[in-house]
Amino acid sequence: MRLLPSVGRPALFALAFALSLAVSPAALAQGQNNYGSIYSLYGLGERVEVGSSQSAMMGHAGAALRSGSYVNLNNPALWADQGVTTFSAGASVASVRSEDAATDESSVGTAGDLTQLHLGLPLLAGRLGVALAYRPYSRVNYRAARRDSIAVEDEVAAYTLNQEGAGGLQQLSAGLGLRLNDAFQVGASAEVLFGTQELLQRTQFDSALYRETREARSTRLRGITATLGAAFTARSLRSDGDLLTVAAALTLPTQLDADRTVTLGESLDRDTLLTPAGETSVDGDARLPLVVRGGLAYQTGGRWAVALDGLYEPWSSFESSLPVGGYDEDQSVDQLQDRYRVGGGVEVTPAGTDRRAGVVRRTSYRLGGYAERGLYAPTESSVTTLALTGGLSVPNRLTGARFDLGFELGTRGSTEGVLVRDTFLKGTLTINFGERWFVRRRFN
């Protein structure tokens, strides 16, 4: 091995580390992605939001969507509507097809995930409700590769830079919703955010004269935030029993504590990333922006509902003392921008509240869509997501139980400007149970 003695192991490790700092997210986007979405590289990962399975099928429009059968996690003010104890558990499977304009290649990746777990309890039916929930906040899920070369001692060494990201943030929520009168209700919840993001980067040289070098980076984050919500409802506007609700919710900005471990070495495996050799640790923090949601919903007689929502997250104000995808304070890199989303949908239940009707007429049919400008801006062009949502909510013989089958079909990005376009299809299955607890028995 002729060149290794002159380069040496420390120099190779330094070279691999320098390459990792020099490669921008936009450059990696020009490589092949064969797992999830390359856009989950940015910020603290791709944002994941599910207020309820009902709102997810209606274009994620849930800030004002009232229901006695669902706990809408996007607005704690609506938790006052609970009349029965509810439990919900959901999972999803998503397939992403990525098209790379730079290499004229495409790839498909599939992954499953837990969408939500929640428990809702009516302390005072229709007046005061509490909710406990677990759900994802963000997901990092991608693999990318970039071909390049470097000059070493008057020779050109070609290499492939492979990068893999995994992990994300989860959130635990607990809070109360209170009805002040027939028109106004308010709510508040606390959220604990925690999780780990992992990056594994491998530099593979074409020549056998060079050894493969690897960098592993593991970042743990944790923090607490809170959400405040309010809703106003006007009743019987056009007919008896109809509702027009206008609502808003605000999630406060917060600072997450972070600690990062970076390991440099040769042929590192997942179970040996924390070996002492070549390992460094550093503490830091990341400041998340606020989240503002607002919307309106019109519902009548349990037969149909229409909802429209808007969301705003100022990621241009994001700060982190540790470098993350698209942001490096020391290198003056800031490729993050404000995130916007507008969505809406409709729900139709032919039988309304008639429990004696057949299953087909008692099934709720939902359709919606949304448009979103993402928080990532790797080039001058913004990354836009357009998606169609929908599904069925099928009742079963158990009182208050429903099986929600949903889908989400859309595109993200473009083969122009940002160079990568994702086409994704996600299927969800959510089981919702509802029954009355703590009922005092009466004896005649």
PDB file of C-alpha atoms in Angstrom, residues 64-66 77-78 81 179 181-185 230-237 241-247 297-299:
ATOM      1  CA  ALA A  64     -61.318  23.827  14.491  1.00  0.00           C
ATOM      2  CA  LEU A  65     -62.678  20.345  13.746  1.00  0.00           C
ATOM      3  CA  ARG A  66     -64.864  19.340  16.683  1.00  0.00           C
ATOM      4  CA  ALA A  77     -59.317  23.684  23.507  1.00  0.00           C
ATOM      5  CA  LEU A  78     -61.299  21.030  21.608  1.00  0.00           C
ATOM      6  CA  ASP A  81     -65.921  18.241  23.760  1.00  0.00           C
ATOM      7  CA  ARG A 179     -65.703  24.969  27.964  1.00  0.00           C
ATOM      8  CA  ASN A 181     -69.888  28.732  27.904  1.00  0.00           C
ATOM      9  CA  ASP A 182     -71.852  27.618  24.839  1.00  0.00           C
ATOM     10  CA  ALA A 183     -69.620  29.662  22.541  1.00  0.00           C
ATOM     11  CA  PHE A 184     -66.088  29.723  23.999  1.00  0.00           C
ATOM     12  CA  GLN A 185     -63.661  27.036  25.038  1.00  0.00           C
ATOM     13  CA  ALA A 230     -59.009  28.666  21.921  1.00  0.00           C
ATOM     14  CA  ALA A 231     -62.188  28.075  19.924  1.00  0.00           C
ATOM     15  CA  PHE A 232     -65.392  30.045  19.238  1.00  0.00           C
ATOM     16  CA  THR A 233     -68.538  28.281  17.995  1.00  0.00           C
ATOM     17  CA  ALA A 234     -71.684  29.771  16.493  1.00  0.00           C
ATOM     18  CA  ARG A 235     -74.713  27.467  16.465  1.00  0.00           C
ATOM     19  CA  SER A 236     -77.840  27.010  14.332  1.00  0.00           C
ATOM     20  CA  LEU A 237     -76.804  29.425  11.611  1.00  0.00           C
ATOM     21  CA  GLY A 241     -77.737  21.471  15.002  1.00  0.00           C
ATOM     22  CA  ASP A 242     -75.202  23.026  12.647  1.00  0.00           C
ATOM     23  CA  LEU A 243     -71.931  24.470  13.980  1.00  0.00           C
ATOM     24  CA  LEU A 244     -69.440  27.010  12.671  1.00  0.00           C
ATOM     25  CA  THR A 245     -66.204  26.940  14.661  1.00  0.00           C
ATOM     26  CA  VAL A 246     -63.260  29.318  14.401  1.00  0.00           C
ATOM     27  CA  ALA A 247     -60.192  28.259  16.361  1.00  0.00           C
ATOM     28  CA  ALA A 297     -64.946  24.184  10.342  1.00  0.00           C
ATOM     29  CA  TYR A 298     -68.629  23.918   9.463  1.00  0.00           C
ATOM     30  CA  GLN A 299     -70.498  20.810  10.633  1.00  0.00           C
TER      31      GLN A 299
END
